[in-house]
């Protein structure tokens, strides 16, 4: 059997499950470090390149992409953002990042574009030894995770089963992937919170209504005004769980955004043709530990955050950088110490992002089952952030990114 990039591989140093941003970036980091790997992805390339997800890259994520050679288009097309705004009680309040954080900013550059750039880099370097990206190839299970020779059982498109012998396996295969299941239940503990609301997200062919993102709290529910480019807006409104995006007519969505972002000075959101709409549920989830023997979990395979803090992609990137540094240390010194510290090191950063995402979510969304006491607390929290420099600094530091250990 052959794959689109040659014979089905049977041996590698690092077997990577999943070709989302985490798996792709890890493959690139390992290639640059001279460590061989194979990436196994169930979906096809077009799907990976079109799956609409997050759009905010922290400084550390941008730096990592640049350092591994994936920064060219991002530097041309990415939009550097120097702050966000909170809108509540019909007033807008800017929070500037550089002045509060010693110069840090974030960048708007969609996850889809990060994936396209990383795939293109690897595919164009395939003849000089870049790792194979096996699309439309399903992982069945990780075997022997706690042995010296872990392996991945996988199935190619023609239905044939294969085994990939690895020295290490990294599960970047998302919440529904097979990697996490290889950690024995008796060693696992997961922590979870669900929320009584979801986000209805739209892409629209209209210039963003504001230079900065606007996070708006309103008695009718949360709204986020974001963007993908100078001509494409990306907006979200809080909706009840189980909402069908098709139940919302385009003009109804714009009417609702306009109501929730009304200000005292008459500023209004710009409307335009909606090209895509979808509903995203909200969840907080952490699986501990994030490693077992020679298996390491990264990104959504180990943790989920609600999107309010824009942390999901950045957390995944932090995980794979931590793994890449640990294996480079192993190769350079023979010491396993950093690989063994992987889970604890990642979890410290993950829980800070969980906390921030949870706080942002609870501060900005309305819950019909909560009392008006909670409404007042939300306003008090927002007021504290926009009127107290220490509180604003804490928010700006968290939003622009938690440092790697
Ligand atoms: C987005 O542009 O998709 C986006 C931005 C900020 C968030 C979440 C999503 O907090």
CSV table of C-alpha atoms and ligand atoms in Angstrom, one decimal, residues 53-56 199 213 215 224 226 228 234 236 307-310 399, ligand 1:
chain,number,residue,atom,x,y,z
A,53,UNK,CA,-11.6,28.2,14.2
A,54,UNK,CA,-9.9,30.8,16.2
A,55,UNK,CA,-8.1,33.8,15.0
A,56,UNK,CA,-6.0,35.3,17.7
A,199,UNK,CA,-21.9,31.0,20.2
A,213,UNK,CA,-12.0,43.5,18.9
A,215,UNK,CA,-16.2,42.1,23.8
A,224,UNK,CA,-18.0,39.6,20.1
A,226,UNK,CA,-13.8,40.3,15.6
A,228,UNK,CA,-10.4,38.0,9.6
A,234,UNK,CA,-16.0,37.6,12.2
A,236,UNK,CA,-20.4,36.0,17.4
A,307,UNK,CA,-13.3,30.7,23.2
A,308,UNK,CA,-14.0,33.9,25.2
A,309,UNK,CA,-10.3,34.3,26.1
A,310,UNK,CA,-9.0,33.3,22.6
A,399,UNK,CA,-4.9,37.9,27.1
B,1,LIG,C1,-12.1,35.0,16.4
B,1,LIG,O1,-11.8,36.0,15.8
B,1,LIG,O2,-12.5,33.9,15.9
B,1,LIG,C2,-12.1,35.1,17.9
B,1,LIG,C3,-11.4,36.2,18.5
B,1,LIG,C4,-11.4,36.3,19.9
B,1,LIG,C5,-12.0,35.4,20.7
B,1,LIG,C6,-12.6,34.3,20.1
B,1,LIG,C7,-12.7,34.1,18.7
B,1,LIG,O3,-11.9,35.5,22.0
